[in-house]
mmCIF file of C-alpha atoms and ligand atoms in Angstrom:
data_model
loop_
_atom_site.group_PDB
_atom_site.id
_atom_site.type_symbol
_atom_site.label_atom_id
_atom_site.label_comp_id
_atom_site.label_asym_id
_atom_site.label_seq_id
_atom_site.Cartn_x
_atom_site.Cartn_y
_atom_site.Cartn_z
ATOM 1 C CA MET A 366 5.249 -46.582 5.058
ATOM 2 C CA GLN A 367 7.237 -44.020 2.975
ATOM 3 C CA SER A 368 5.436 -42.976 0.490
ATOM 4 C CA ILE A 369 1.931 -42.254 2.788
ATOM 5 C CA LEU A 370 4.625 -40.282 5.066
ATOM 6 C CA GLY A 371 5.810 -38.289 1.442
ATOM 7 C CA LEU A 372 2.101 -38.016 -0.318
ATOM 8 C CA ALA A 373 1.021 -36.639 3.996
ATOM 9 C CA GLY A 374 4.296 -33.994 2.802
ATOM 10 C CA PHE A 375 3.335 -33.277 -0.026
ATOM 11 C CA THR A 376 -0.728 -32.687 1.195
ATOM 12 C CA ALA A 377 0.735 -30.514 4.326
ATOM 13 C CA LEU A 378 3.054 -28.660 1.786
ATOM 14 C CA VAL A 379 0.336 -28.088 -0.558
ATOM 15 C CA ALA A 380 -1.867 -26.819 2.552
ATOM 16 C CA PHE A 381 0.818 -24.763 3.916
ATOM 17 C CA GLY A 382 1.089 -23.353 -0.103
ATOM 18 C CA HIS A 383 -2.183 -22.299 -0.766
ATOM 19 C CA ALA A 384 -2.690 -20.875 3.063
ATOM 20 C CA LEU A 385 0.048 -18.575 1.682
ATOM 21 C CA ALA A 386 -1.678 -17.795 -0.740
ATOM 22 C CA ALA A 387 -4.831 -17.010 0.809
ATOM 23 C CA GLU A 388 -5.151 -13.129 0.624
ATOM 24 C CA PRO A 389 -7.830 -11.369 3.133
ATOM 25 C CA GLU A 390 -10.966 -11.091 2.678
ATOM 26 C CA LEU A 391 -11.855 -7.245 1.997
ATOM 27 C CA ASP A 392 -14.110 -5.549 4.061
ATOM 28 C CA ALA A 393 -17.616 -4.904 1.379
ATOM 29 C CA PHE A 394 -17.772 -1.282 2.156
ATOM 30 C CA THR A 395 -14.385 0.493 1.857
ATOM 31 C CA GLY A 396 -12.550 -2.596 -0.226
ATOM 32 C CA LEU A 397 -9.285 -2.862 2.619
ATOM 33 C CA LYS A 398 -7.815 -5.721 3.872
ATOM 34 C CA LYS A 399 -10.098 -7.930 6.515
ATOM 35 C CA THR A 400 -6.679 -8.306 8.642
ATOM 36 C CA GLY A 401 -5.259 -7.329 12.122
ATOM 37 C CA ASP A 402 -5.759 -3.286 12.368
ATOM 38 C CA TRP A 403 -7.705 -3.336 9.919
ATOM 39 C CA GLU A 404 -10.886 -1.034 11.450
ATOM 40 C CA LEU A 405 -8.035 1.674 12.547
ATOM 41 C CA VAL A 406 -7.355 1.360 9.675
ATOM 42 C CA ARG A 407 -11.020 2.100 8.841
ATOM 43 C CA ASN A 408 -12.570 4.294 10.925
ATOM 44 C CA ASN A 409 -9.355 6.683 11.374
ATOM 45 C CA CYS A 410 -8.405 7.209 7.899
ATOM 46 C CA LEU A 411 -11.639 7.754 5.334
ATOM 47 C CA ALA A 412 -13.287 10.518 6.898
ATOM 48 C CA CYS A 413 -11.493 12.791 4.524
ATOM 49 C CA HIS A 414 -11.008 10.551 1.560
ATOM 50 C CA SER A 415 -12.128 6.891 0.493
ATOM 51 C CA ALA A 416 -10.353 4.483 0.832
ATOM 52 C CA ARG A 417 -8.786 3.902 -2.746
ATOM 53 C CA LEU A 418 -6.265 6.642 -1.972
ATOM 54 C CA ILE A 419 -5.473 3.683 0.603
ATOM 55 C CA THR A 420 -5.289 0.513 -0.897
ATOM 56 C CA GLN A 421 -4.040 1.671 -4.151
ATOM 57 C CA GLN A 422 -0.721 2.819 -3.165
ATOM 58 C CA SER A 423 2.035 0.257 -1.869
ATOM 59 C CA GLY A 424 4.854 0.731 0.418
ATOM 60 C CA SER A 425 7.073 0.309 3.892
ATOM 61 C CA LYS A 426 6.634 1.315 7.223
ATOM 62 C CA SER A 427 8.545 4.727 6.197
ATOM 63 C CA HIS A 428 6.417 5.876 2.880
ATOM 64 C CA TRP A 429 3.174 5.218 5.232
ATOM 65 C CA LEU A 430 4.180 6.843 7.972
ATOM 66 C CA GLY A 431 5.635 9.896 5.803
ATOM 67 C CA LEU A 432 2.035 9.538 3.935
ATOM 68 C CA ILE A 433 0.420 10.531 7.494
ATOM 69 C CA ARG A 434 2.843 12.945 8.218
ATOM 70 C CA TRP A 435 2.400 14.757 4.858
ATOM 71 C CA MET A 436 -1.250 14.622 5.819
ATOM 72 C CA GLN A 437 -1.044 15.920 9.341
ATOM 73 C CA GLU A 438 1.560 19.254 8.677
ATOM 74 C CA LYS A 439 -0.980 19.671 5.244
ATOM 75 C CA GLN A 440 -3.908 17.877 5.171
ATOM 76 C CA ASN A 441 -5.670 18.820 8.881
ATOM 77 C CA LEU A 442 -5.060 15.466 9.796
ATOM 78 C CA TRP A 443 -4.791 14.234 13.977
ATOM 79 C CA GLN A 444 -2.276 13.381 15.651
ATOM 80 C CA PHE A 445 -2.679 9.026 16.932
ATOM 81 C CA GLU A 446 -1.592 8.015 19.886
ATOM 82 C CA PRO A 447 2.134 6.693 19.001
ATOM 83 C CA GLU A 448 0.533 3.356 19.658
ATOM 84 C CA THR A 449 -2.542 3.425 17.346
ATOM 85 C CA GLU A 450 0.240 4.290 14.975
ATOM 86 C CA GLN A 451 2.445 1.892 15.122
ATOM 87 C CA LYS A 452 -0.649 -0.541 14.647
ATOM 88 C CA ILE A 453 -2.425 1.709 11.051
ATOM 89 C CA VAL A 454 1.690 2.103 9.847
ATOM 90 C CA SER A 455 2.145 -1.950 10.664
ATOM 91 C CA TYR A 456 -1.030 -3.073 8.656
ATOM 92 C CA LEU A 457 0.150 -0.674 5.864
ATOM 93 C CA ALA A 458 3.245 -1.297 4.972
ATOM 94 C CA GLN A 459 1.302 -5.901 5.411
ATOM 95 C CA ASN A 460 -1.993 -5.322 3.703
ATOM 96 C CA TYR A 461 -0.124 -3.463 0.821
ATOM 97 C CA PRO A 462 4.093 -2.997 0.752
ATOM 98 C CA PRO A 463 6.157 -1.894 -2.155
ATOM 99 C CA GLN A 464 5.323 -3.466 -5.115
ATOM 100 C CA GLU A 465 8.565 -4.428 -6.622
ATOM 101 C CA ASP A 466 7.123 -6.436 -9.608
ATOM 102 C CA ARG A 467 5.122 -2.301 -10.618
ATOM 103 C CA ARG A 468 9.583 -1.713 -11.143
ATOM 104 C CA ARG A 469 10.661 -0.848 -14.777
ATOM 105 C CA ALA A 470 14.313 -0.401 -15.560
ATOM 106 C CA PRO A 471 14.395 3.284 -17.644
ATOM 107 C CA ILE A 472 14.260 3.136 -21.275
ATOM 108 C CA ALA A 473 17.368 3.721 -23.171
ATOM 109 C CA ALA A 474 17.525 7.322 -24.247
ATOM 110 C CA ASN A 475 17.409 5.976 -28.094
ATOM 111 C CA LEU A 476 13.656 4.083 -28.291
ATOM 112 C CA MET A 477 12.071 7.355 -26.104
ATOM 113 C CA PRO A 478 10.372 9.600 -28.195
ATOM 114 C CA PRO A 479 11.946 13.384 -29.029
ATOM 115 C CA ASN A 480 11.728 15.793 -25.586
ATOM 116 C CA PRO A 481 9.332 18.732 -26.863
ATOM 117 C CA TYR A 482 11.998 20.958 -24.476
ATOM 118 C CA ALA A 483 15.025 19.587 -25.252
ATOM 119 C CA PRO A 484 17.485 22.937 -25.417
ATOM 120 C CA GLY A 485 16.909 23.991 -28.976
ATOM 121 C CA SER A 486 14.078 22.358 -29.973
ATOM 122 C CA LEU A 487 11.057 25.549 -29.473
ATOM 123 C CA ASP A 488 13.008 27.055 -31.737
ATOM 124 C CA ASP A 489 11.198 28.460 -34.499
ATOM 125 C CA LYS A 490 12.481 26.238 -37.601
HETATM 126 C C1 HEC B 14 -8.076 15.087 8.212
HETATM 127 C C2 HEC B 14 -8.286 14.992 6.749
HETATM 128 C C3 HEC B 14 -7.177 13.162 6.420
HETATM 129 C C4 HEC B 14 -7.290 12.387 7.289
HETATM 130 C C5 HEC B 14 -8.037 11.838 7.997
HETATM 131 C C6 HEC B 14 -6.118 10.692 6.627
HETATM 132 N N1 HEC B 14 -6.382 11.632 4.977
HETATM 133 FE FE1 HEC B 14 -5.341 10.515 2.923
HETATM 134 N N2 HEC B 14 -4.957 12.291 2.581
HETATM 135 C C7 HEC B 14 -5.945 13.985 3.471
HETATM 136 C C8 HEC B 14 -5.574 14.341 1.444
HETATM 137 C C9 HEC B 14 -6.394 15.977 1.395
HETATM 138 C C10 HEC B 14 -5.627 14.198 0.809
HETATM 139 C C11 HEC B 14 -5.521 14.507 -0.774
HETATM 140 C C12 HEC B 14 -5.828 14.077 -1.636
HETATM 141 C C13 HEC B 14 -6.057 14.316 -2.892
HETATM 142 O O1 HEC B 14 -4.740 14.555 -3.394
HETATM 143 O O2 HEC B 14 -7.114 14.305 -3.489
HETATM 144 C C14 HEC B 14 -4.890 13.060 1.081
HETATM 145 C C15 HEC B 14 -4.092 11.948 0.644
HETATM 146 C C16 HEC B 14 -3.790 10.221 1.108
HETATM 147 C C17 HEC B 14 -3.521 9.562 0.090
HETATM 148 C C18 HEC B 14 -2.506 9.320 -1.275
HETATM 149 C C19 HEC B 14 -1.186 10.066 -1.363
HETATM 150 C C20 HEC B 14 -0.951 10.237 -2.531
HETATM 151 O O3 HEC B 14 0.526 9.710 -2.612
HETATM 152 O O4 HEC B 14 -1.623 10.733 -3.163
HETATM 153 C C21 HEC B 14 -3.323 8.034 1.155
HETATM 154 C C22 HEC B 14 -2.338 6.923 0.331
HETATM 155 C C23 HEC B 14 -3.923 8.303 2.094
HETATM 156 N N3 HEC B 14 -3.593 10.103 2.584
HETATM 157 C C24 HEC B 14 -3.601 7.754 3.222
HETATM 158 C C25 HEC B 14 -3.846 8.296 4.390
HETATM 159 C C26 HEC B 14 -3.584 7.367 5.488
HETATM 160 C C27 HEC B 14 -3.243 6.187 5.741
HETATM 161 C C28 HEC B 14 -5.050 8.328 6.347
HETATM 162 C C29 HEC B 14 -4.955 6.973 7.629
HETATM 163 C C30 HEC B 14 -4.114 7.416 8.694
HETATM 164 C C31 HEC B 14 -5.607 8.679 5.859
HETATM 165 N N4 HEC B 14 -5.224 9.473 4.766
HETATM 166 C C32 HEC B 14 -5.946 9.834 6.608
HETATM 167 C C33 HEC B 14 -6.568 14.215 3.820
HETATM 168 C C34 HEC B 14 -6.273 13.362 5.323
#
């Protein structure tokens, strides 16, 4: 009996892990992840540029909101209803979140190539 329960538990765990790992289907046309409010992003974010600009970005809600504000200020992006904007930002932060694994520690100065702009290095020698 115990081993049957154990097996059931193990199977449930595997199924759960699989569900966590499963990535949403990609929209064939835009490449956006087809989940949640993805259609709001498709309808509002692709008039001026390709979805690649979005899918290659990653960031927190405030990062995404900052990009939207920048586009509104500089790139003629229109204003959104607050509710729409919130849904768009949530979708973006959930599906294109900050990527810790893309960050790395800076390279130690002694491992870097010589800096051509260092003081004195542009002088004729
Ligand atoms: C009115 C036109 C317009 C709309 C609509 C628009 N954008 Fe942009 N967006 C721009 C322009 C212009 C750029 C700069 C393009 C470039 O650098 O080639 C840009 C750049 C970007 C970038 C790249 C920023 C970077 O760091 O290089 C991202 C990400 C982005 N937009 C996301 C979005 C999202 C998300 C939406 C929907 C909420 C959206 N855009 C809607 C005009 C727009």
